[in-house]
PDB file of C-alpha atoms in Angstrom:
ATOM      1  CA  MET Z   1      78.368 184.432 -68.370  1.00 37.00           C
ATOM      2  CA  LYS Z   2      77.548 186.953 -71.012  1.00 42.00           C
ATOM      3  CA  SER Z   3      79.895 189.208 -72.158  1.00 41.00           C
ATOM      4  CA  ASN Z   4      78.730 193.048 -71.412  1.00 44.00           C
ATOM      5  CA  ASN Z   5      78.042 193.850 -75.925  1.00 44.00           C
ATOM      6  CA  SER Z   6      75.582 191.129 -75.460  1.00 49.00           C
ATOM      7  CA  LEU Z   7      73.470 192.528 -72.647  1.00 60.00           C
ATOM      8  CA  THR Z   8      73.606 195.357 -73.778  1.00 71.00           C
ATOM      9  CA  PRO Z   9      72.931 195.742 -78.278  1.00 78.00           C
ATOM     10  CA  SER Z  10      73.691 197.944 -80.581  1.00 84.00           C
ATOM     11  CA  TYR Z  11      71.420 197.864 -82.496  1.00 86.00           C
ATOM     12  CA  PHE Z  12      68.488 196.090 -83.899  1.00 90.00           C
ATOM     13  CA  GLN Z  13      66.641 194.619 -85.917  1.00 88.00           C
ATOM     14  CA  PHE Z  14      63.335 194.225 -87.728  1.00 88.00           C
ATOM     15  CA  THR Z  15      62.359 190.596 -89.126  1.00 84.00           C
ATOM     16  CA  VAL Z  16      59.292 190.765 -90.319  1.00 82.00           C
ATOM     17  CA  PHE Z  17      59.819 191.957 -93.581  1.00 81.00           C
ATOM     18  CA  ALA Z  18      60.142 190.230 -96.516  1.00 74.00           C
ATOM     19  CA  ASP Z  19      61.664 190.580-100.486  1.00 75.00           C
ATOM     20  CA  TYR Z  20      58.939 191.543-101.891  1.00 75.00           C
ATOM     21  CA  GLY Z  21      61.239 192.425-105.215  1.00 79.00           C
ATOM     22  CA  PRO Z  22      60.158 195.001-107.575  1.00 83.00           C
ATOM     23  CA  LEU Z  23      56.739 195.036-105.399  1.00 84.00           C
ATOM     24  CA  ARG Z  24      58.927 197.153-103.349  1.00 87.00           C
ATOM     25  CA  TYR Z  25      58.324 199.873-105.328  1.00 90.00           C
ATOM     26  CA  LEU Z  26      55.112 199.666-105.709  1.00 91.00           C
ATOM     27  CA  PHE Z  27      54.641 198.899-101.751  1.00 89.00           C
ATOM     28  CA  PHE Z  28      56.394 202.532-100.896  1.00 92.00           C
ATOM     29  CA  SER Z  29      54.392 204.274-103.708  1.00 94.00           C
ATOM     30  CA  LEU Z  30      51.346 204.089-101.780  1.00 93.00           C
ATOM     31  CA  CYS Z  31      52.657 204.194 -98.547  1.00 92.00           C
ATOM     32  CA  LEU Z  32      54.421 206.970 -99.233  1.00 94.00           C
ATOM     33  CA  LEU Z  33      51.152 208.745-100.834  1.00 95.00           C
ATOM     34  CA  ILE Z  34      49.273 207.399 -97.840  1.00 94.00           C
ATOM     35  CA  TYR Z  35      51.770 209.444 -95.713  1.00 95.00           C
ATOM     36  CA  MET Z  36      50.985 212.598 -98.015  1.00 95.00           C
ATOM     37  CA  ILE Z  37      47.967 212.125 -97.733  1.00 94.00           C
ATOM     38  CA  ILE Z  38      47.620 212.061 -93.418  1.00 94.00           C
ATOM     39  CA  ILE Z  39      50.318 215.633 -94.015  1.00 95.00           C
ATOM     40  CA  SER Z  40      47.378 217.224 -96.497  1.00 93.00           C
ATOM     41  CA  ALA Z  41      44.644 216.220 -94.349  1.00 91.00           C
ATOM     42  CA  ASN Z  42      46.185 217.201 -91.177  1.00 94.00           C
ATOM     43  CA  VAL Z  43      47.798 220.571 -92.598  1.00 93.00           C
ATOM     44  CA  VAL Z  44      44.049 221.949 -93.490  1.00 91.00           C
ATOM     45  CA  ILE Z  45      42.482 221.530 -90.422  1.00 92.00           C
ATOM     46  CA  ILE Z  46      45.375 223.145 -88.564  1.00 93.00           C
ATOM     47  CA  LEU Z  47      45.307 226.187 -91.148  1.00 91.00           C
ATOM     48  CA  THR Z  48      41.914 226.512 -90.501  1.00 90.00           C
ATOM     49  CA  VAL Z  49      41.517 226.420 -87.012  1.00 91.00           C
ATOM     50  CA  CYS Z  50      44.609 228.558 -87.023  1.00 91.00           C
ATOM     51  CA  LEU Z  51      44.173 231.610 -89.553  1.00 88.00           C
ATOM     52  CA  GLU Z  52      39.874 231.624 -88.829  1.00 87.00           C
ATOM     53  CA  ASN Z  53      39.202 233.729 -85.904  1.00 88.00           C
ATOM     54  CA  SER Z  54      35.476 232.000 -85.509  1.00 87.00           C
ATOM     55  CA  LEU Z  55      37.783 228.589 -84.664  1.00 88.00           C
ATOM     56  CA  HIS Z  56      39.554 230.065 -82.307  1.00 90.00           C
ATOM     57  CA  GLN Z  57      37.724 227.590 -79.633  1.00 90.00           C
ATOM     58  CA  PRO Z  58      38.314 225.272 -77.496  1.00 91.00           C
ATOM     59  CA  MET Z  59      36.552 222.374 -79.196  1.00 89.00           C
ATOM     60  CA  TYR Z  60      38.092 223.570 -82.845  1.00 91.00           C
ATOM     61  CA  ILE Z  61      41.432 224.377 -80.676  1.00 93.00           C
ATOM     62  CA  PHE Z  62      41.191 220.299 -79.522  1.00 93.00           C
ATOM     63  CA  ILE Z  63      40.494 219.040 -83.125  1.00 91.00           C
ATOM     64  CA  CYS Z  64      43.510 221.322 -84.500  1.00 93.00           C
ATOM     65  CA  CYS Z  65      45.452 219.437 -81.675  1.00 94.00           C
ATOM     66  CA  LEU Z  66      44.640 216.172 -82.629  1.00 92.00           C
ATOM     67  CA  SER Z  67      45.729 216.968 -86.291  1.00 93.00           C
ATOM     68  CA  LEU Z  68      49.061 218.019 -84.966  1.00 95.00           C
ATOM     69  CA  ASN Z  69      49.396 214.578 -82.896  1.00 94.00           C
ATOM     70  CA  SER Z  70      48.496 212.850 -86.084  1.00 93.00           C
ATOM     71  CA  LEU Z  71      51.275 214.634 -87.746  1.00 94.00           C
ATOM     72  CA  TYR Z  72      53.703 213.753 -84.859  1.00 94.00           C
ATOM     73  CA  GLY Z  73      53.784 210.310 -84.657  1.00 92.00           C
ATOM     74  CA  SER Z  74      52.960 209.803 -88.465  1.00 93.00           C
ATOM     75  CA  ALA Z  75      56.377 211.397 -88.960  1.00 93.00           C
ATOM     76  CA  GLY Z  76      57.636 208.721 -86.181  1.00 92.00           C
ATOM     77  CA  PHE Z  77      56.969 206.194 -87.981  1.00 92.00           C
ATOM     78  CA  PHE Z  78      56.868 207.018 -91.679  1.00 93.00           C
ATOM     79  CA  PRO Z  79      59.794 208.101 -92.673  1.00 93.00           C
ATOM     80  CA  ARG Z  80      61.716 205.676 -91.530  1.00 92.00           C
ATOM     81  CA  PHE Z  81      59.485 202.671 -92.837  1.00 91.00           C
ATOM     82  CA  LEU Z  82      59.645 204.115 -96.259  1.00 92.00           C
ATOM     83  CA  MET Z  83      62.908 203.314 -96.307  1.00 91.00           C
ATOM     84  CA  ASP Z  84      62.550 199.677 -94.787  1.00 89.00           C
ATOM     85  CA  LEU Z  85      60.125 199.085 -98.064  1.00 89.00           C
ATOM     86  CA  LEU Z  86      63.206 200.020-100.156  1.00 88.00           C
ATOM     87  CA  SER Z  87      66.194 198.300 -98.207  1.00 86.00           C
ATOM     88  CA  ASP Z  88      67.732 194.836 -98.317  1.00 83.00           C
ATOM     89  CA  THR Z  89      68.883 195.108 -94.082  1.00 84.00           C
ATOM     90  CA  HIS Z  90      66.670 196.380 -91.846  1.00 86.00           C
ATOM     91  CA  PHE Z  91      68.327 197.105 -88.834  1.00 90.00           C
ATOM     92  CA  ILE Z  92      67.851 200.563 -86.530  1.00 90.00           C
ATOM     93  CA  SER Z  93      70.696 201.263 -83.738  1.00 90.00           C
ATOM     94  CA  ARG Z  94      69.493 201.321 -80.396  1.00 88.00           C
ATOM     95  CA  PRO Z  95      69.289 205.517 -79.986  1.00 89.00           C
ATOM     96  CA  PHE Z  96      66.344 205.703 -82.794  1.00 92.00           C
ATOM     97  CA  CYS Z  97      64.406 202.178 -81.652  1.00 90.00           C
ATOM     98  CA  PHE Z  98      64.611 204.030 -78.978  1.00 89.00           C
ATOM     99  CA  ILE Z  99      63.038 207.677 -79.775  1.00 91.00           C
ATOM    100  CA  GLN Z 100      60.778 205.565 -82.393  1.00 92.00           C
ATOM    101  CA  MET Z 101      59.978 203.799 -78.759  1.00 89.00           C
ATOM    102  CA  CYS Z 102      58.911 207.563 -77.149  1.00 90.00           C
ATOM    103  CA  ILE Z 103      57.220 208.798 -80.466  1.00 92.00           C
ATOM    104  CA  ILE Z 104      55.170 205.960 -80.909  1.00 90.00           C
ATOM    105  CA  GLN Z 105      53.944 205.403 -77.212  1.00 87.00           C
ATOM    106  CA  LEU Z 106      53.474 209.244 -76.786  1.00 91.00           C
ATOM    107  CA  TYR Z 107      51.139 209.293 -79.391  1.00 92.00           C
ATOM    108  CA  LEU Z 108      48.926 206.241 -78.983  1.00 88.00           C
ATOM    109  CA  GLY Z 109      48.692 207.855 -75.412  1.00 88.00           C
ATOM    110  CA  HIS Z 110      48.890 211.411 -76.546  1.00 91.00           C
ATOM    111  CA  GLU Z 111      44.900 210.637 -78.671  1.00 90.00           C
ATOM    112  CA  LEU Z 112      43.614 208.580 -76.162  1.00 89.00           C
ATOM    113  CA  THR Z 113      44.490 211.421 -73.096  1.00 91.00           C
ATOM    114  CA  LEU Z 114      43.354 213.952 -75.767  1.00 92.00           C
ATOM    115  CA  LEU Z 115      39.723 212.109 -76.684  1.00 90.00           C
ATOM    116  CA  THR Z 116      38.942 211.717 -73.416  1.00 91.00           C
ATOM    117  CA  VAL Z 117      39.278 215.693 -72.561  1.00 93.00           C
ATOM    118  CA  MET Z 118      36.941 216.416 -75.915  1.00 90.00           C
ATOM    119  CA  ALA Z 119      34.219 213.951 -74.620  1.00 90.00           C
ATOM    120  CA  TYR Z 120      34.417 216.362 -71.678  1.00 92.00           C
ATOM    121  CA  ASP Z 121      34.607 219.230 -74.086  1.00 91.00           C
ATOM    122  CA  ARG Z 122      31.458 217.838 -75.397  1.00 89.00           C
ATOM    123  CA  LEU Z 123      29.549 217.396 -72.088  1.00 90.00           C
ATOM    124  CA  VAL Z 124      29.379 220.354 -70.625  1.00 91.00           C
ATOM    125  CA  ALA Z 125      28.624 222.463 -74.340  1.00 88.00           C
ATOM    126  CA  ILE Z 126      24.747 219.861 -74.233  1.00 88.00           C
ATOM    127  CA  CYS Z 127      24.442 219.601 -70.517  1.00 87.00           C
ATOM    128  CA  GLN Z 128      25.391 222.431 -69.226  1.00 87.00           C
ATOM    129  CA  PRO Z 129      25.031 225.158 -72.293  1.00 85.00           C
ATOM    130  CA  LEU Z 130      24.235 228.015 -70.544  1.00 86.00           C
ATOM    131  CA  HIS Z 131      27.679 227.212 -67.697  1.00 87.00           C
ATOM    132  CA  TYR Z 132      30.366 226.328 -71.239  1.00 89.00           C
ATOM    133  CA  HIS Z 133      31.902 229.599 -71.627  1.00 88.00           C
ATOM    134  CA  SER Z 134      32.319 229.781 -68.217  1.00 89.00           C
ATOM    135  CA  LYS Z 135      33.316 226.222 -67.476  1.00 89.00           C
ATOM    136  CA  MET Z 136      35.751 225.756 -70.979  1.00 90.00           C
ATOM    137  CA  THR Z 137      37.842 229.715 -70.211  1.00 90.00           C
ATOM    138  CA  PHE Z 138      40.630 229.863 -71.488  1.00 90.00           C
ATOM    139  CA  ARG Z 139      43.263 228.440 -68.842  1.00 92.00           C
ATOM    140  CA  THR Z 140      40.938 225.749 -68.590  1.00 92.00           C
ATOM    141  CA  MET Z 141      41.440 224.441 -71.777  1.00 93.00           C
ATOM    142  CA  LEU Z 142      45.120 225.295 -71.202  1.00 93.00           C
ATOM    143  CA  LEU Z 143      44.706 223.306 -68.265  1.00 94.00           C
ATOM    144  CA  LEU Z 144      42.958 219.968 -69.990  1.00 93.00           C
ATOM    145  CA  LEU Z 145      45.971 220.477 -73.411  1.00 93.00           C
ATOM    146  CA  MET Z 146      48.476 219.888 -69.984  1.00 93.00           C
ATOM    147  CA  PHE Z 147      46.942 216.954 -69.235  1.00 92.00           C
ATOM    148  CA  VAL Z 148      46.513 215.728 -72.319  1.00 91.00           C
ATOM    149  CA  VAL Z 149      50.635 216.739 -73.266  1.00 91.00           C
ATOM    150  CA  PHE Z 150      51.907 215.129 -69.328  1.00 90.00           C
ATOM    151  CA  TYR Z 151      49.446 212.189 -68.109  1.00 87.00           C
ATOM    152  CA  PRO Z 152      51.147 210.423 -70.455  1.00 87.00           C
ATOM    153  CA  VAL Z 153      54.448 210.802 -70.288  1.00 87.00           C
ATOM    154  CA  CYS Z 154      54.046 209.610 -66.336  1.00 84.00           C
ATOM    155  CA  ILE Z 155      52.007 205.992 -67.403  1.00 79.00           C
ATOM    156  CA  LEU Z 156      54.908 205.062 -70.009  1.00 82.00           C
ATOM    157  CA  ILE Z 157      58.179 206.224 -68.118  1.00 83.00           C
ATOM    158  CA  TYR Z 158      58.153 203.824 -66.340  1.00 77.00           C
ATOM    159  CA  PHE Z 159      57.798 201.318 -69.695  1.00 76.00           C
ATOM    160  CA  PHE Z 160      60.860 203.374 -70.944  1.00 81.00           C
ATOM    161  CA  TYR Z 161      62.748 203.299 -68.156  1.00 79.00           C
ATOM    162  CA  LEU Z 162      62.343 199.512 -68.241  1.00 75.00           C
ATOM    163  CA  ALA Z 163      63.126 199.002 -71.779  1.00 75.00           C
ATOM    164  CA  SER Z 164      66.345 200.883 -71.940  1.00 78.00           C
ATOM    165  CA  SER Z 165      67.782 199.274 -68.375  1.00 79.00           C
ATOM    166  CA  LEU Z 166      67.344 196.226 -67.744  1.00 80.00           C
ATOM    167  CA  PRO Z 167      69.838 193.281 -69.962  1.00 82.00           C
ATOM    168  CA  LEU Z 168      68.713 192.363 -73.631  1.00 82.00           C
ATOM    169  CA  CYS Z 169      70.152 188.655 -74.827  1.00 83.00           C
ATOM    170  CA  GLY Z 170      69.091 189.261 -78.508  1.00 82.00           C
ATOM    171  CA  ASN Z 171      68.065 192.235 -81.123  1.00 85.00           C
ATOM    172  CA  LYS Z 172      65.985 190.436 -83.883  1.00 87.00           C
ATOM    173  CA  LEU Z 173      62.653 192.508 -83.358  1.00 85.00           C
ATOM    174  CA  HIS Z 174      59.094 190.887 -84.966  1.00 83.00           C
ATOM    175  CA  ARG Z 175      57.193 194.040 -85.569  1.00 84.00           C
ATOM    176  CA  ILE Z 176      57.773 196.930 -88.167  1.00 85.00           C
ATOM    177  CA  PHE Z 177      58.510 199.358 -85.731  1.00 87.00           C
ATOM    178  CA  CYS Z 178      60.211 199.189 -82.159  1.00 87.00           C
ATOM    179  CA  THR Z 179      57.865 199.278 -78.858  1.00 83.00           C
ATOM    180  CA  CYS Z 180      58.680 199.237 -75.412  1.00 81.00           C
ATOM    181  CA  TRP Z 181      57.088 195.890 -75.281  1.00 79.00           C
ATOM    182  CA  THR Z 182      58.837 193.719 -77.902  1.00 81.00           C
ATOM    183  CA  VAL Z 183      62.675 195.059 -76.373  1.00 84.00           C
ATOM    184  CA  ILE Z 184      61.452 194.613 -72.746  1.00 81.00           C
ATOM    185  CA  GLU Z 185      60.740 190.171 -74.215  1.00 81.00           C
ATOM    186  CA  LEU Z 186      64.257 190.784 -75.392  1.00 84.00           C
ATOM    187  CA  SER Z 187      65.493 190.614 -71.894  1.00 82.00           C
ATOM    188  CA  CYS Z 188      67.602 188.061 -70.636  1.00 82.00           C
ATOM    189  CA  VAL Z 189      66.118 188.634 -66.437  1.00 81.00           C
ATOM    190  CA  ASP Z 190      62.216 186.837 -66.177  1.00 78.00           C
ATOM    191  CA  THR Z 191      60.011 189.615 -66.759  1.00 74.00           C
ATOM    192  CA  THR Z 192      56.586 187.247 -65.422  1.00 77.00           C
ATOM    193  CA  VAL Z 193      55.881 190.177 -62.791  1.00 78.00           C
ATOM    194  CA  ILE Z 194      56.814 192.758 -65.721  1.00 76.00           C
ATOM    195  CA  ARG Z 195      54.355 191.112 -67.228  1.00 76.00           C
ATOM    196  CA  ILE Z 196      51.891 191.259 -64.801  1.00 79.00           C
ATOM    197  CA  ALA Z 197      52.750 194.493 -64.140  1.00 77.00           C
ATOM    198  CA  SER Z 198      52.160 195.849 -67.698  1.00 74.00           C
ATOM    199  CA  GLN Z 199      49.269 193.774 -68.343  1.00 75.00           C
ATOM    200  CA  PHE Z 200      47.698 196.435 -65.345  1.00 78.00           C
ATOM    201  CA  CYS Z 201      48.587 199.112 -65.847  1.00 76.00           C
ATOM    202  CA  ILE Z 202      47.362 199.460 -70.066  1.00 74.00           C
ATOM    203  CA  VAL Z 203      44.455 198.089 -68.891  1.00 76.00           C
ATOM    204  CA  ILE Z 204      43.755 200.910 -66.370  1.00 79.00           C
ATOM    205  CA  SER Z 205      45.434 203.499 -68.494  1.00 77.00           C
ATOM    206  CA  ILE Z 206      42.864 202.552 -71.239  1.00 78.00           C
ATOM    207  CA  PHE Z 207      39.750 201.243 -68.412  1.00 81.00           C
ATOM    208  CA  VAL Z 208      39.388 204.747 -67.500  1.00 84.00           C
ATOM    209  CA  PRO Z 209      39.774 206.616 -69.985  1.00 85.00           C
ATOM    210  CA  LEU Z 210      37.060 204.878 -72.070  1.00 84.00           C
ATOM    211  CA  SER Z 211      35.024 204.925 -69.132  1.00 87.00           C
ATOM    212  CA  PHE Z 212      34.938 208.308 -68.629  1.00 89.00           C
ATOM    213  CA  VAL Z 213      33.609 209.103 -72.433  1.00 88.00           C
ATOM    214  CA  LEU Z 214      30.708 206.109 -72.259  1.00 87.00           C
ATOM    215  CA  TYR Z 215      30.109 207.866 -68.839  1.00 90.00           C
ATOM    216  CA  THR Z 216      29.941 211.090 -70.607  1.00 90.00           C
ATOM    217  CA  TYR Z 217      27.858 209.949 -74.050  1.00 87.00           C
ATOM    218  CA  LEU Z 218      25.247 208.332 -71.195  1.00 88.00           C
ATOM    219  CA  ARG Z 219      24.682 211.867 -69.592  1.00 88.00           C
ATOM    220  CA  ILE Z 220      24.263 213.518 -72.789  1.00 87.00           C
ATOM    221  CA  LEU Z 221      21.511 210.902 -74.276  1.00 85.00           C
ATOM    222  CA  LEU Z 222      19.974 211.199 -71.615  1.00 86.00           C
ATOM    223  CA  VAL Z 223      19.328 214.636 -72.088  1.00 86.00           C
ATOM    224  CA  CYS Z 224      19.090 214.568 -74.653  1.00 84.00           C
ATOM    225  CA  ARG Z 225      15.311 211.907 -74.674  1.00 82.00           C
ATOM    226  CA  ARG Z 226      14.541 215.347 -72.834  1.00 81.00           C
ATOM    227  CA  SER Z 227      14.713 218.093 -75.678  1.00 79.00           C
ATOM    228  CA  SER Z 228      14.346 219.095 -78.973  1.00 80.00           C
ATOM    229  CA  SER Z 229      14.011 217.044 -81.881  1.00 79.00           C
ATOM    230  CA  ASP Z 230      16.140 220.028 -83.091  1.00 81.00           C
ATOM    231  CA  PHE Z 231      18.747 220.243 -79.930  1.00 78.00           C
ATOM    232  CA  ARG Z 232      19.459 215.643 -80.292  1.00 78.00           C
ATOM    233  CA  GLY Z 233      20.389 216.614 -84.055  1.00 79.00           C
ATOM    234  CA  LYS Z 234      22.425 219.921 -83.280  1.00 78.00           C
ATOM    235  CA  ALA Z 235      24.084 217.288 -80.560  1.00 79.00           C
ATOM    236  CA  LEU Z 236      23.889 214.455 -82.510  1.00 78.00           C
ATOM    237  CA  GLN Z 237      26.046 216.382 -85.392  1.00 75.00           C
ATOM    238  CA  THR Z 238      29.285 217.724 -82.863  1.00 77.00           C
ATOM    239  CA  CYS Z 239      29.609 214.555 -81.800  1.00 82.00           C
ATOM    240  CA  LEU Z 240      29.116 212.416 -83.943  1.00 79.00           C
ATOM    241  CA  PRO Z 241      32.868 212.959 -85.663  1.00 78.00           C
ATOM    242  CA  HIS Z 242      34.017 211.879 -81.741  1.00 81.00           C
ATOM    243  CA  ILE Z 243      32.446 208.927 -82.251  1.00 82.00           C
ATOM    244  CA  VAL Z 244      33.796 208.002 -85.382  1.00 79.00           C
ATOM    245  CA  THR Z 245      37.148 208.605 -84.158  1.00 80.00           C
ATOM    246  CA  PHE Z 246      37.036 207.816 -80.521  1.00 82.00           C
ATOM    247  CA  GLY Z 247      35.350 203.790 -81.261  1.00 80.00           C
ATOM    248  CA  ASN Z 248      38.005 203.607 -84.379  1.00 76.00           C
ATOM    249  CA  PHE Z 249      41.333 204.464 -82.435  1.00 79.00           C
ATOM    250  CA  CYS Z 250      39.729 202.167 -79.474  1.00 79.00           C
ATOM    251  CA  ILE Z 251      39.803 199.231 -81.951  1.00 77.00           C
ATOM    252  CA  SER Z 252      42.863 200.038 -83.339  1.00 74.00           C
ATOM    253  CA  LEU Z 253      44.039 199.951 -79.416  1.00 74.00           C
ATOM    254  CA  CYS Z 254      42.053 196.841 -78.831  1.00 72.00           C
ATOM    255  CA  CYS Z 255      43.876 194.837 -82.038  1.00 71.00           C
ATOM    256  CA  GLU Z 256      48.247 196.030 -80.599  1.00 69.00           C
ATOM    257  CA  PHE Z 257      47.018 195.177 -77.119  1.00 68.00           C
ATOM    258  CA  SER Z 258      46.087 191.878 -77.945  1.00 67.00           C
ATOM    259  CA  MET Z 259      48.710 191.903 -80.264  1.00 66.00           C
ATOM    260  CA  SER Z 260      51.195 192.288 -77.593  1.00 63.00           C
ATOM    261  CA  GLN Z 261      49.908 188.879 -75.496  1.00 61.00           C
ATOM    262  CA  TYR Z 262      51.258 186.233 -78.217  1.00 60.00           C
ATOM    263  CA  ASP Z 263      55.050 185.437 -78.269  1.00 59.00           C
ATOM    264  CA  ALA Z 264      56.589 186.422 -81.968  1.00 55.00           C
ATOM    265  CA  ASP Z 265      56.102 183.561 -83.130  1.00 58.00           C
ATOM    266  CA  GLU Z 266      53.238 182.167 -82.907  1.00 59.00           C
ATOM    267  CA  VAL Z 267      51.484 185.350 -85.408  1.00 63.00           C
ATOM    268  CA  ASN Z 268      52.159 185.604 -89.000  1.00 68.00           C
ATOM    269  CA  SER Z 269      54.189 188.417 -89.947  1.00 68.00           C
ATOM    270  CA  SER Z 270      51.346 190.167 -92.180  1.00 72.00           C
ATOM    271  CA  ALA Z 271      48.400 190.267 -89.243  1.00 71.00           C
ATOM    272  CA  ILE Z 272      51.582 191.706 -87.664  1.00 73.00           C
ATOM    273  CA  ILE Z 273      52.507 194.668 -90.453  1.00 76.00           C
ATOM    274  CA  THR Z 274      48.388 195.010 -91.244  1.00 77.00           C
ATOM    275  CA  LEU Z 275      47.413 195.681 -87.933  1.00 75.00           C
ATOM    276  CA  SER Z 276      50.513 197.629 -86.915  1.00 75.00           C
ATOM    277  CA  LEU Z 277      49.468 200.068 -90.312  1.00 80.00           C
ATOM    278  CA  GLU Z 278      45.995 200.071 -88.979  1.00 79.00           C
ATOM    279  CA  PHE Z 279      46.472 202.559 -85.866  1.00 76.00           C
ATOM    280  CA  LEU Z 280      49.038 204.297 -87.907  1.00 84.00           C
ATOM    281  CA  ILE Z 281      47.522 204.797 -90.968  1.00 87.00           C
ATOM    282  CA  ILE Z 282      43.886 204.783 -89.813  1.00 85.00           C
ATOM    283  CA  PRO Z 283      42.956 207.782 -87.185  1.00 86.00           C
ATOM    284  CA  PRO Z 284      45.512 209.863 -89.061  1.00 89.00           C
ATOM    285  CA  ILE Z 285      43.837 209.951 -92.768  1.00 89.00           C
ATOM    286  CA  ILE Z 286      39.777 209.430 -90.844  1.00 86.00           C
ATOM    287  CA  ASN Z 287      40.362 211.830 -88.184  1.00 85.00           C
ATOM    288  CA  PRO Z 288      40.486 215.421 -90.454  1.00 87.00           C
ATOM    289  CA  LEU Z 289      38.392 214.235 -93.116  1.00 84.00           C
ATOM    290  CA  VAL Z 290      35.531 213.532 -90.336  1.00 83.00           C
ATOM    291  CA  TYR Z 291      35.656 216.789 -88.998  1.00 81.00           C
ATOM    292  CA  GLY Z 292      36.207 218.559 -91.977  1.00 76.00           C
ATOM    293  CA  LEU Z 293      33.283 217.388 -93.458  1.00 72.00           C
ATOM    294  CA  ASN Z 294      30.956 216.551 -90.616  1.00 74.00           C
ATOM    295  CA  LEU Z 295      31.273 219.888 -89.520  1.00 78.00           C
ATOM    296  CA  PRO Z 296      29.604 222.501 -91.205  1.00 78.00           C
ATOM    297  CA  GLN Z 297      31.394 225.469 -89.107  1.00 81.00           C
ATOM    298  CA  ILE Z 298      35.172 223.680 -90.444  1.00 84.00           C
ATOM    299  CA  ARG Z 299      34.102 222.885 -94.009  1.00 81.00           C
ATOM    300  CA  LYS Z 300      32.636 226.628 -94.598  1.00 82.00           C
ATOM    301  CA  VAL Z 301      36.271 227.783 -93.955  1.00 82.00           C
ATOM    302  CA  ILE Z 302      37.748 225.310 -96.097  1.00 80.00           C
ATOM    303  CA  PHE Z 303      35.340 226.032 -98.650  1.00 78.00           C
ATOM    304  CA  ARG Z 304      35.756 229.565 -98.854  1.00 79.00           C
ATOM    305  CA  PHE Z 305      39.239 229.620 -98.635  1.00 74.00           C
ATOM    306  CA  LEU Z 306      39.002 226.636-101.676  1.00 72.00           C
ATOM    307  CA  ARG Z 307      36.814 229.700-103.182  1.00 72.00           C
ATOM    308  CA  ILE Z 308      39.428 233.036-102.779  1.00 66.00           C
ATOM    309  CA  ASN Z 309      42.228 230.544-104.432  1.00 62.00           C
ATOM    310  CA  GLN Z 310      41.041 229.857-107.395  1.00 58.00           C
ATOM    311  CA  THR Z 311      40.056 233.455-107.434  1.00 57.00           C
TER     312      THR Z 311
END
C-alpha cells in the first residue's frame, strides 16, 4: 500500500527542459524581450482606452479587457518560465503549480469567452445599427463582462477539483507549465471515464463559442451583401481585427487540445515547447498590434499621445 506522501507529492518536476548551456542566456534574453513587448503593447492599448473619453464604448472596452487578460495570462507564465530557463533544476511546489494552472486555464477560458462576446457586439452594431445603443447599454456591457469572468470558472472548477483531489503516483510533468490534464494523468486510479468526460466538456466549451461566432459572421456577411460598398468597407474594418484574433486563438487552442490527446512519451519535447509557447505568446502580441494598427480610432489616439510626448 502506498504511503500518503506518495499520493500527495509536495512538488512537481518539468521534464522537457534540456541543458542548453550558454545558450540559456540567449533564450532568456529573447523571452524577456518578448515579455516586455507583450507588457508594453497591451499597456498602451489599456491606457489609450482608459484615458480617451471617445473610446469609452463597449467595443473598445472589450478590447481593453482583452489586453488586461493578456497581461494576466502572461504574468502566470513568463516569470516562472524565465526562471526555469536559467535554472539547472525545474521543480515547482504543489501550491504554486495549482496557482499557475488556475491562471493559465482561466486565461484561455476568458479569452475565448471574451472573443465570443465581442462577436455579439459586432453583430448588433452591423446588423442592427439603429438599436445598438439601446441594446448595448452600460448595464448590458457589465452583464456580458460578468459572463466573461464567471462562465470559464464554472466550466473549469470541476477540472481543478479533480487535479487537486485525485491520488497521484508521480510528480513528473512533461510540459513547461502546469495544466489540469497533465496532473490528472499522474493519478493512481483509472482515468478513462474522466478522460472521456473531459474531452466532451472541452469540445463543447470550444464548439459552442465557435458556432456562435460563425453564426454572427454569417449574419454580418448576409447584411453586407445587401449593403453599399462603403458600408462593407466600414464593416470589414471593424470585423477584420476580431476575425484575425479569434482565428489565431482557435488555432492555438486546437494545437493545445491535440497535444493533450497524446501520451507524454509520444510527443517530441521541442514540439511541446513550441506549441505551448504559441498560444501564450502569439495572441498577447497579435491582439494589441492588430487593434492598435488597424482601428483608426485607437491608432489616432496613440499617435496623438506620441506627438504630445515629443513636444
